[in-house]
Amino acid sequence: DGDLRQLADLSIGLEAANITPLHGALLATVLANEGRMPEPMLLEATEGPMGLEPSSLERLPAREVIAPETVPVLARAMQAVAVYGTTAGVAPPGFPVAMKTGTGAEWRLGYHANYVGVAPWPNPVVAFSVRITHEPTSSRVNRTAREVLKALLEGLHRRRPDRGLAPR
């Protein structure tokens, strides 16, 4: 409902480009799910003597959001971000990721960064999203996002989600 300038700003992450971390992780999951975005679901559980005991809930089907033939092109671009781009050198050795980064600003609110991706590549079993907001400069928001991403990926690597979680 805006003008061409607003559309241009939105296309590069300026002004009204807010997403939630959940939505960021869901967007990244599209890459690992042949172009389909899963529907998020809440886990219902009761606390038992050994911790939470989940109840089985019906899982809604994923919906196609990009054509499957687009996935390989997107995958190469997202791998390049992690190897040569904004987050080069952040992923722990032996734990490759495919991801996208974005930095924007909102008038009087500061800079924000969104880093979304999947790991370990090429057979991901976990999607992640890092969102940092309200930093005074783009370099500071990206430095902070890289620090948070590094800690997150190191933790995921130690846990080795490719060994302990069911795929997709």
mmCIF file of N, CA and C in Angstrom, residues 20-71:
data_model
loop_
_atom_site.group_PDB
_atom_site.id
_atom_site.type_symbol
_atom_site.label_atom_id
_atom_site.label_comp_id
_atom_site.label_asym_id
_atom_site.label_seq_id
_atom_site.Cartn_x
_atom_site.Cartn_y
_atom_site.Cartn_z
ATOM 1 N N THR A 20 9.876 -11.832 13.014
ATOM 2 C CA THR A 20 10.160 -12.449 14.303
ATOM 3 C C THR A 20 11.243 -13.508 14.104
ATOM 4 N N PRO A 21 11.968 -13.876 15.155
ATOM 5 C CA PRO A 21 12.945 -14.959 15.021
ATOM 6 C C PRO A 21 12.305 -16.269 14.539
ATOM 7 N N LEU A 22 11.084 -16.555 14.971
ATOM 8 C CA LEU A 22 10.410 -17.757 14.491
ATOM 9 C C LEU A 22 10.210 -17.694 12.982
ATOM 10 N N HIS A 23 9.739 -16.562 12.477
ATOM 11 C CA HIS A 23 9.517 -16.441 11.038
ATOM 12 C C HIS A 23 10.838 -16.541 10.282
ATOM 13 N N GLY A 24 11.905 -15.959 10.830
ATOM 14 C CA GLY A 24 13.216 -16.077 10.204
ATOM 15 C C GLY A 24 13.663 -17.522 10.083
ATOM 16 N N ALA A 25 13.500 -18.289 11.157
ATOM 17 C CA ALA A 25 13.880 -19.707 11.124
ATOM 18 C C ALA A 25 12.996 -20.483 10.149
ATOM 19 N N LEU A 26 11.709 -20.153 10.089
ATOM 20 C CA LEU A 26 10.820 -20.818 9.135
ATOM 21 C C LEU A 26 11.226 -20.507 7.699
ATOM 22 N N LEU A 27 11.621 -19.255 7.435
ATOM 23 C CA LEU A 27 12.081 -18.901 6.090
ATOM 24 C C LEU A 27 13.315 -19.708 5.710
ATOM 25 N N ALA A 28 14.238 -19.869 6.652
ATOM 26 C CA ALA A 28 15.444 -20.654 6.379
ATOM 27 C C ALA A 28 15.096 -22.117 6.123
ATOM 28 N N THR A 29 14.088 -22.621 6.806
ATOM 29 C CA THR A 29 13.681 -24.016 6.655
ATOM 30 C C THR A 29 13.210 -24.318 5.237
ATOM 31 N N VAL A 30 12.718 -23.322 4.538
ATOM 32 C CA VAL A 30 12.269 -23.510 3.152
ATOM 33 C C VAL A 30 13.395 -24.107 2.312
ATOM 34 N N LEU A 31 14.614 -23.700 2.575
ATOM 35 C CA LEU A 31 15.774 -24.209 1.840
ATOM 36 C C LEU A 31 15.939 -25.705 2.055
ATOM 37 N N ALA A 32 15.782 -26.162 3.265
ATOM 38 C CA ALA A 32 15.973 -27.573 3.606
ATOM 39 C C ALA A 32 14.757 -28.431 3.277
ATOM 40 N N ASN A 33 13.671 -27.801 2.896
ATOM 41 C CA ASN A 33 12.402 -28.510 2.737
ATOM 42 C C ASN A 33 11.868 -28.402 1.311
ATOM 43 N N GLU A 34 12.798 -28.353 0.332
ATOM 44 C CA GLU A 34 12.451 -28.310 -1.099
ATOM 45 C C GLU A 34 11.434 -27.228 -1.470
ATOM 46 N N GLY A 35 11.552 -26.059 -0.832
ATOM 47 C CA GLY A 35 10.692 -24.941 -1.173
ATOM 48 C C GLY A 35 9.412 -24.840 -0.369
ATOM 49 N N ARG A 36 9.230 -25.746 0.583
ATOM 50 C CA ARG A 36 8.010 -25.730 1.402
ATOM 51 C C ARG A 36 8.311 -25.194 2.795
ATOM 52 N N MET A 37 7.392 -24.371 3.294
ATOM 53 C CA MET A 37 7.522 -23.820 4.644
ATOM 54 C C MET A 37 6.611 -24.598 5.583
ATOM 55 N N PRO A 38 7.192 -25.169 6.645
ATOM 56 C CA PRO A 38 6.344 -25.885 7.596
ATOM 57 C C PRO A 38 5.500 -24.910 8.406
ATOM 58 N N GLU A 39 4.385 -25.401 8.873
ATOM 59 C CA GLU A 39 3.560 -24.608 9.775
ATOM 60 C C GLU A 39 4.118 -24.785 11.180
ATOM 61 N N PRO A 40 4.335 -23.689 11.900
ATOM 62 C CA PRO A 40 4.831 -23.848 13.270
ATOM 63 C C PRO A 40 3.764 -24.494 14.138
ATOM 64 N N MET A 41 4.219 -25.149 15.176
ATOM 65 C CA MET A 41 3.270 -25.768 16.091
ATOM 66 C C MET A 41 3.804 -25.654 17.505
ATOM 67 N N LEU A 42 2.895 -25.587 18.442
ATOM 68 C CA LEU A 42 3.271 -25.585 19.842
ATOM 69 C C LEU A 42 3.304 -27.022 20.329
ATOM 70 N N LEU A 43 4.193 -27.288 21.232
ATOM 71 C CA LEU A 43 4.294 -28.605 21.824
ATOM 72 C C LEU A 43 3.546 -28.586 23.143
ATOM 73 N N GLU A 44 2.577 -29.455 23.256
ATOM 74 C CA GLU A 44 1.824 -29.566 24.495
ATOM 75 C C GLU A 44 2.510 -30.619 25.357
ATOM 76 N N ALA A 45 2.747 -30.299 26.624
ATOM 77 C CA ALA A 45 3.426 -31.250 27.486
ATOM 78 C C ALA A 45 2.992 -31.055 28.924
ATOM 79 N N THR A 46 3.146 -32.101 29.684
ATOM 80 C CA THR A 46 2.943 -32.020 31.127
ATOM 81 C C THR A 46 4.259 -32.380 31.777
ATOM 82 N N GLU A 47 4.471 -31.860 32.951
ATOM 83 C CA GLU A 47 5.722 -32.153 33.635
ATOM 84 C C GLU A 47 5.585 -33.448 34.417
ATOM 85 N N GLY A 48 6.419 -34.403 34.055
ATOM 86 C CA GLY A 48 6.429 -35.684 34.748
ATOM 87 C C GLY A 48 7.672 -35.785 35.620
ATOM 88 N N PRO A 49 7.889 -36.922 36.230
ATOM 89 C CA PRO A 49 9.044 -37.078 37.128
ATOM 90 C C PRO A 49 10.385 -36.931 36.419
ATOM 91 N N MET A 50 10.437 -37.176 35.103
ATOM 92 C CA MET A 50 11.690 -37.073 34.362
ATOM 93 C C MET A 50 11.731 -35.822 33.477
ATOM 94 N N GLY A 51 10.861 -34.888 33.700
ATOM 95 C CA GLY A 51 10.818 -33.681 32.878
ATOM 96 C C GLY A 51 9.539 -33.614 32.081
ATOM 97 N N LEU A 52 9.589 -32.909 30.945
ATOM 98 C CA LEU A 52 8.396 -32.738 30.127
ATOM 99 C C LEU A 52 8.092 -34.003 29.341
ATOM 100 N N GLU A 53 6.831 -34.360 29.309
ATOM 101 C CA GLU A 53 6.365 -35.498 28.540
ATOM 102 C C GLU A 53 5.422 -34.973 27.472
ATOM 103 N N PRO A 54 5.902 -34.868 26.223
ATOM 104 C CA PRO A 54 5.066 -34.279 25.174
ATOM 105 C C PRO A 54 3.891 -35.165 24.785
ATOM 106 N N SER A 55 2.793 -34.520 24.466
ATOM 107 C CA SER A 55 1.636 -35.206 23.908
ATOM 108 C C SER A 55 1.718 -35.055 22.402
ATOM 109 N N SER A 56 1.270 -36.056 21.675
ATOM 110 C CA SER A 56 1.331 -35.941 20.220
ATOM 111 C C SER A 56 0.191 -35.043 19.733
ATOM 112 N N LEU A 57 0.557 -34.104 18.876
ATOM 113 C CA LEU A 57 -0.407 -33.194 18.272
ATOM 114 C C LEU A 57 -0.342 -33.367 16.758
ATOM 115 N N GLU A 58 -1.443 -33.114 16.107
ATOM 116 C CA GLU A 58 -1.473 -33.233 14.653
ATOM 117 C C GLU A 58 -0.592 -32.156 14.032
ATOM 118 N N ARG A 59 0.255 -32.558 13.117
ATOM 119 C CA ARG A 59 1.145 -31.629 12.418
ATOM 120 C C ARG A 59 0.481 -31.206 11.111
ATOM 121 N N LEU A 60 0.398 -29.898 10.876
ATOM 122 C CA LEU A 60 -0.192 -29.380 9.650
ATOM 123 C C LEU A 60 0.798 -29.523 8.503
ATOM 124 N N PRO A 61 0.304 -29.713 7.278
ATOM 125 C CA PRO A 61 1.217 -29.879 6.140
ATOM 126 C C PRO A 61 1.945 -28.571 5.811
ATOM 127 N N ALA A 62 3.166 -28.719 5.289
ATOM 128 C CA ALA A 62 3.937 -27.559 4.839
ATOM 129 C C ALA A 62 3.299 -27.015 3.569
ATOM 130 N N ARG A 63 3.540 -25.724 3.286
ATOM 131 C CA ARG A 63 2.998 -25.132 2.063
ATOM 132 C C ARG A 63 4.144 -24.644 1.186
ATOM 133 N N GLU A 64 3.986 -24.788 -0.112
ATOM 134 C CA GLU A 64 5.023 -24.364 -1.039
ATOM 135 C C GLU A 64 5.066 -22.842 -1.088
ATOM 136 N N VAL A 65 6.271 -22.277 -0.883
ATOM 137 C CA VAL A 65 6.421 -20.823 -0.949
ATOM 138 C C VAL A 65 7.387 -20.402 -2.054
ATOM 139 N N ILE A 66 8.231 -21.322 -2.516
ATOM 140 C CA ILE A 66 9.056 -21.077 -3.703
ATOM 141 C C ILE A 66 9.078 -22.351 -4.534
ATOM 142 N N ALA A 67 9.276 -22.207 -5.806
ATOM 143 C CA ALA A 67 9.311 -23.356 -6.705
ATOM 144 C C ALA A 67 10.523 -24.228 -6.370
ATOM 145 N N PRO A 68 10.358 -25.549 -6.365
ATOM 146 C CA PRO A 68 11.471 -26.442 -6.023
ATOM 147 C C PRO A 68 12.717 -26.222 -6.875
ATOM 148 N N GLU A 69 12.553 -25.839 -8.138
ATOM 149 C CA GLU A 69 13.721 -25.609 -8.998
ATOM 150 C C GLU A 69 14.526 -24.369 -8.593
ATOM 151 N N THR A 70 13.955 -23.520 -7.762
ATOM 152 C CA THR A 70 14.656 -22.340 -7.257
ATOM 153 C C THR A 70 15.569 -22.692 -6.083
ATOM 154 N N VAL A 71 15.288 -23.780 -5.397
ATOM 155 C CA VAL A 71 16.019 -24.147 -4.179
ATOM 156 C C VAL A 71 17.528 -24.286 -4.412
#
